[in-house]
Amino acid sequence: MEKQTQLYEGKAKKVFATDDPRRVIVSYKDDATAFNGEKKGTIAGKGAINNVMSNHLFRLLEQQGVRTHFIEQLSDRETVVEKVAIVPLEVIVRNVAAGSFAKRYGVEEGTAFAAPTIEFSYKNDALGDPLINTYHALALGLATQAELETIKRTAFRVNEVLCAYFDTLNVRLVDFKLEFGRTADGTIVLADEISPDTCRLWDKTTGEKLDKDRFRRNMGGVEQAYQEILSRVMGQ
Ligand code: TMP
Ligand code: ASP
């Protein structure tokens, strides 16, 4: 697989063309941002950790029948994935109140829900990724009704698989963000990444945060938290 010109650079990853028009290479960076890019920094080793961890979780999800963009890991930071058109929605599944949910609705962080909940943001940096509902997504032409149904069903299925998996690592999956893409033939597949950048992961015994909130909230111990979650995932 030959790496060709850079197609795109995002906040945490770069995407390169390959000699196969159906495949691209993603390259994970150590750059970290929060609050729509207002806070910037680096987390040493993050790119490699997120790449390896995300690929591990995508393989697990594939085994459980969830279609993802994952094809092959090339190196500690680089992975070949199926080229998709990203649906411009951030799909957020929550099991426990935290972050923007806790703040918006005045719920104490750590309050568990009786059943998981889901919300969508319109992926648009200029607008600050505003919350939207599925009717807005339809009105804006971001996805079809059938695609939204697939996305919702898949997101809750991903939650079931990942909650059970993280439980075996003594980790509570508080919430996470997913992105979906359309393949060349229009199939909706899970894309982007699943990592400590995109999940809230709390140690089940101590409640310790093992995710990007340590960076967002200036808590310190950021690199150690990423290392800890990686070693739990890979230690299996
Ligand atoms: P929130 O509570 O700030 O809305 O975040 C919910 C989850 O989504 C949390 O696990 C972090 C993740 N997330 C991202 O991956 N990217 C983002 O831009 C934001 C705002 C949250
Ligand atoms: N997406 C946020 C940013 O734009 C990062 C985050 O809070 O996860 O910087």
XYZ file of C-alpha atoms and ligand atoms in Angstrom:
266
model
C 0.000 0.000 0.000
C 1.675 3.204 -1.177
C 1.119 6.385 0.838
C 0.424 9.316 -1.466
C -0.631 12.962 -1.057
C -2.227 14.287 2.119
C -5.971 14.703 1.617
C -6.885 16.275 4.921
C -5.492 17.321 8.276
C -7.796 17.363 11.260
C -7.148 18.236 14.891
C -5.914 14.755 15.838
C -5.276 12.932 12.546
C -4.037 13.313 8.995
C -5.483 11.392 6.071
C -3.439 10.339 3.037
C -4.456 8.971 -0.356
C -3.103 5.571 -1.413
C -2.628 3.814 -4.740
C -6.067 2.244 -4.142
C -8.882 4.813 -4.551
C -11.065 2.849 -2.102
C -8.514 3.072 0.712
C -6.831 5.848 2.689
C -4.187 5.906 5.402
C -4.908 7.723 8.661
C -1.979 8.974 10.708
C -2.623 9.778 14.369
C -1.006 12.873 15.908
C -0.069 13.693 19.508
C -1.856 17.062 19.156
C -4.754 17.562 21.531
C -7.431 20.236 21.440
C -10.511 20.930 23.490
C -13.439 23.354 23.415
C -13.553 23.525 19.620
C -9.823 24.078 19.317
C -9.622 26.913 21.883
C -7.358 24.862 24.158
C -4.335 23.350 22.455
C -1.575 21.045 23.628
C 0.170 17.779 23.011
C -0.125 14.485 24.817
C 3.113 12.539 24.339
C 2.462 9.124 22.832
C -1.263 9.784 22.313
C -1.221 9.197 18.555
C 0.166 5.687 18.894
C -2.084 4.836 21.845
C -5.257 6.020 20.101
C -4.336 4.214 16.888
C -3.624 0.883 18.572
C -6.572 1.101 20.958
C -9.061 2.186 18.316
C -7.972 -0.645 16.004
C -8.307 -3.145 18.853
C -11.865 -1.966 19.557
C -12.818 -1.898 15.862
C -11.622 -5.521 15.489
C -13.704 -6.478 18.531
C -16.748 -4.710 17.084
C -16.265 -6.394 13.690
C -16.245 -9.762 15.485
C -19.585 -8.752 17.002
C -21.048 -7.943 13.581
C -20.556 -4.159 13.521
C -19.207 -2.944 10.163
C -16.312 -0.498 10.513
C -13.883 1.266 8.175
C -10.898 -0.610 9.676
C -8.687 -2.575 7.252
C -5.119 -2.948 8.519
C -2.716 -1.354 10.981
C 0.517 -0.331 9.238
C 2.578 0.971 12.150
C 2.073 2.301 15.649
C 0.543 5.527 14.280
C -0.778 4.571 10.849
C -3.757 2.518 9.717
C -5.335 1.695 6.377
C -9.070 2.311 6.404
C -11.834 2.199 3.854
C -12.364 5.593 2.221
C -15.744 6.908 3.319
C -17.676 10.150 3.171
C -18.127 11.095 6.810
C -21.732 11.793 7.807
C -21.382 15.221 9.482
C -22.856 14.093 12.790
C -21.186 13.472 16.136
C -23.154 10.623 17.663
C -22.878 10.657 21.446
C -24.025 7.740 23.589
C -24.160 8.174 27.362
C -24.597 5.730 30.234
C -23.780 8.149 33.049
C -24.308 11.917 33.281
C -21.049 13.799 32.683
C -19.589 16.693 30.738
C -21.980 18.807 28.699
C -25.015 16.689 29.683
C -24.413 17.198 33.411
C -23.894 20.920 32.864
C -26.788 21.518 30.436
C -29.420 19.686 32.468
C -28.087 20.400 35.962
C -27.440 16.775 36.840
C -24.619 15.742 39.110
C -21.725 14.173 37.203
C -21.696 10.448 37.884
C -25.479 9.970 37.969
C -26.157 6.686 36.144
C -29.068 6.501 33.704
C -31.665 3.731 33.856
C -31.082 3.234 30.118
C -28.444 4.591 27.739
C -29.249 7.816 25.918
C -28.126 9.276 22.600
C -27.697 12.721 21.095
C -26.344 14.228 17.902
C -24.212 17.241 17.132
C -23.868 18.803 13.708
C -20.165 18.390 12.867
C -19.377 21.966 11.894
C -16.418 23.729 13.524
C -17.541 27.192 12.365
C -20.802 26.716 14.282
C -19.152 24.994 17.263
C -20.751 21.573 16.607
C -24.290 22.523 17.766
C -26.615 19.901 19.214
C -29.287 18.834 16.727
C -32.101 16.291 16.635
C -32.780 13.783 13.880
C -35.472 16.011 12.335
C -32.912 18.793 11.997
C -30.455 16.318 10.468
C -33.117 15.342 7.909
C -34.022 18.996 7.212
C -30.341 19.812 6.663
C -29.961 16.803 4.358
C -27.147 15.363 6.498
C -28.509 11.800 6.299
C -31.613 9.925 5.223
C -34.213 8.536 7.618
C -32.948 5.006 6.921
C -29.338 6.055 7.567
C -30.318 7.709 10.849
C -32.080 4.513 11.943
C -28.954 2.478 11.095
C -26.738 4.946 12.930
C -28.887 4.882 16.090
C -29.216 1.093 16.141
C -25.481 0.638 15.535
C -24.502 3.211 18.173
C -26.524 1.407 20.869
C -25.089 -1.942 19.744
C -21.558 -0.498 19.983
C -22.436 0.659 23.493
C -23.504 -2.868 24.530
C -20.322 -4.445 23.172
C -18.001 -1.804 24.622
C -19.693 -1.624 28.050
C -19.308 -5.382 28.446
C -15.722 -5.242 27.223
C -14.599 -2.329 29.414
C -16.300 -3.965 32.392
C -13.795 -6.839 32.095
C -11.017 -4.216 32.426
C -12.628 -2.718 35.561
C -13.500 0.373 33.529
C -16.847 2.152 33.376
C -17.780 3.421 29.915
C -19.438 6.708 30.889
C -20.016 8.134 27.401
C -18.444 8.281 23.964
C -18.660 9.899 20.552
C -18.940 7.990 17.276
C -18.756 9.036 13.657
C -20.142 7.124 10.719
C -19.240 7.149 7.025
C -20.726 6.085 3.709
C -18.663 3.683 1.619
C -18.524 3.940 -2.186
C -21.619 1.712 -2.412
C -23.518 3.776 0.175
C -23.188 1.412 3.125
C -23.073 3.106 6.533
C -20.002 1.970 8.500
C -18.476 3.003 11.809
C -15.524 5.335 11.121
C -13.162 7.807 12.834
C -11.770 6.454 16.137
C -12.742 5.123 19.555
C -10.080 6.171 22.040
C -9.535 8.041 25.312
C -9.958 11.209 23.189
C -13.516 10.233 22.329
C -14.699 8.287 25.398
C -15.055 8.950 29.109
C -13.520 5.987 30.912
C -13.561 5.790 34.709
C -11.862 3.171 36.857
C -14.708 1.194 38.430
C -13.072 0.945 41.838
C -11.527 4.381 42.327
C -13.512 6.485 39.854
C -10.222 7.754 38.454
C -10.577 9.359 35.022
C -8.596 7.509 32.344
C -9.400 9.769 29.397
C -9.052 13.198 27.788
C -10.970 14.943 30.575
C -7.602 15.035 32.397
C -6.393 17.319 29.567
C -9.647 19.282 29.185
C -9.805 19.962 32.933
C -6.055 20.449 33.566
C -6.003 17.553 36.024
C -2.451 16.367 35.284
C -1.433 12.755 34.792
C -2.676 12.849 31.196
C 0.020 10.659 29.609
C -0.164 8.192 32.519
C -3.929 7.846 32.095
C -3.601 7.096 28.364
C -0.833 4.543 29.132
C -2.950 2.931 31.849
C -5.980 2.436 29.631
C -3.782 1.120 26.798
C -2.101 -1.424 29.055
C -5.492 -2.629 30.327
C -6.746 -2.997 26.746
C -3.617 -4.705 25.425
C -2.923 -6.675 28.599
C -5.784 -8.983 27.750
P -19.543 16.121 26.163
O -20.057 15.684 27.498
O -18.505 17.194 26.235
O -20.657 16.463 25.229
O -18.792 14.857 25.531
C -19.446 13.624 25.370
C -18.451 12.591 24.847
O -18.048 12.890 23.538
C -17.180 12.482 25.668
O -16.845 11.102 25.796
C -16.139 13.191 24.863
C -16.629 13.022 23.452
N -16.357 14.180 22.606
C -15.581 14.039 21.470
O -15.109 12.953 21.175
N -15.385 15.134 20.690
C -15.896 16.359 20.970
O -15.670 17.308 20.226
C -16.697 16.492 22.156
C -17.290 17.812 22.527
C -16.907 15.379 22.940
N -13.540 18.443 19.556
C -12.938 19.166 20.662
C -12.092 20.267 20.039
O -12.477 20.714 19.050
C -12.113 18.255 21.446
C -12.801 17.585 22.624
O -13.261 18.233 23.578
O -12.801 16.377 22.627
O -11.098 20.763 20.435
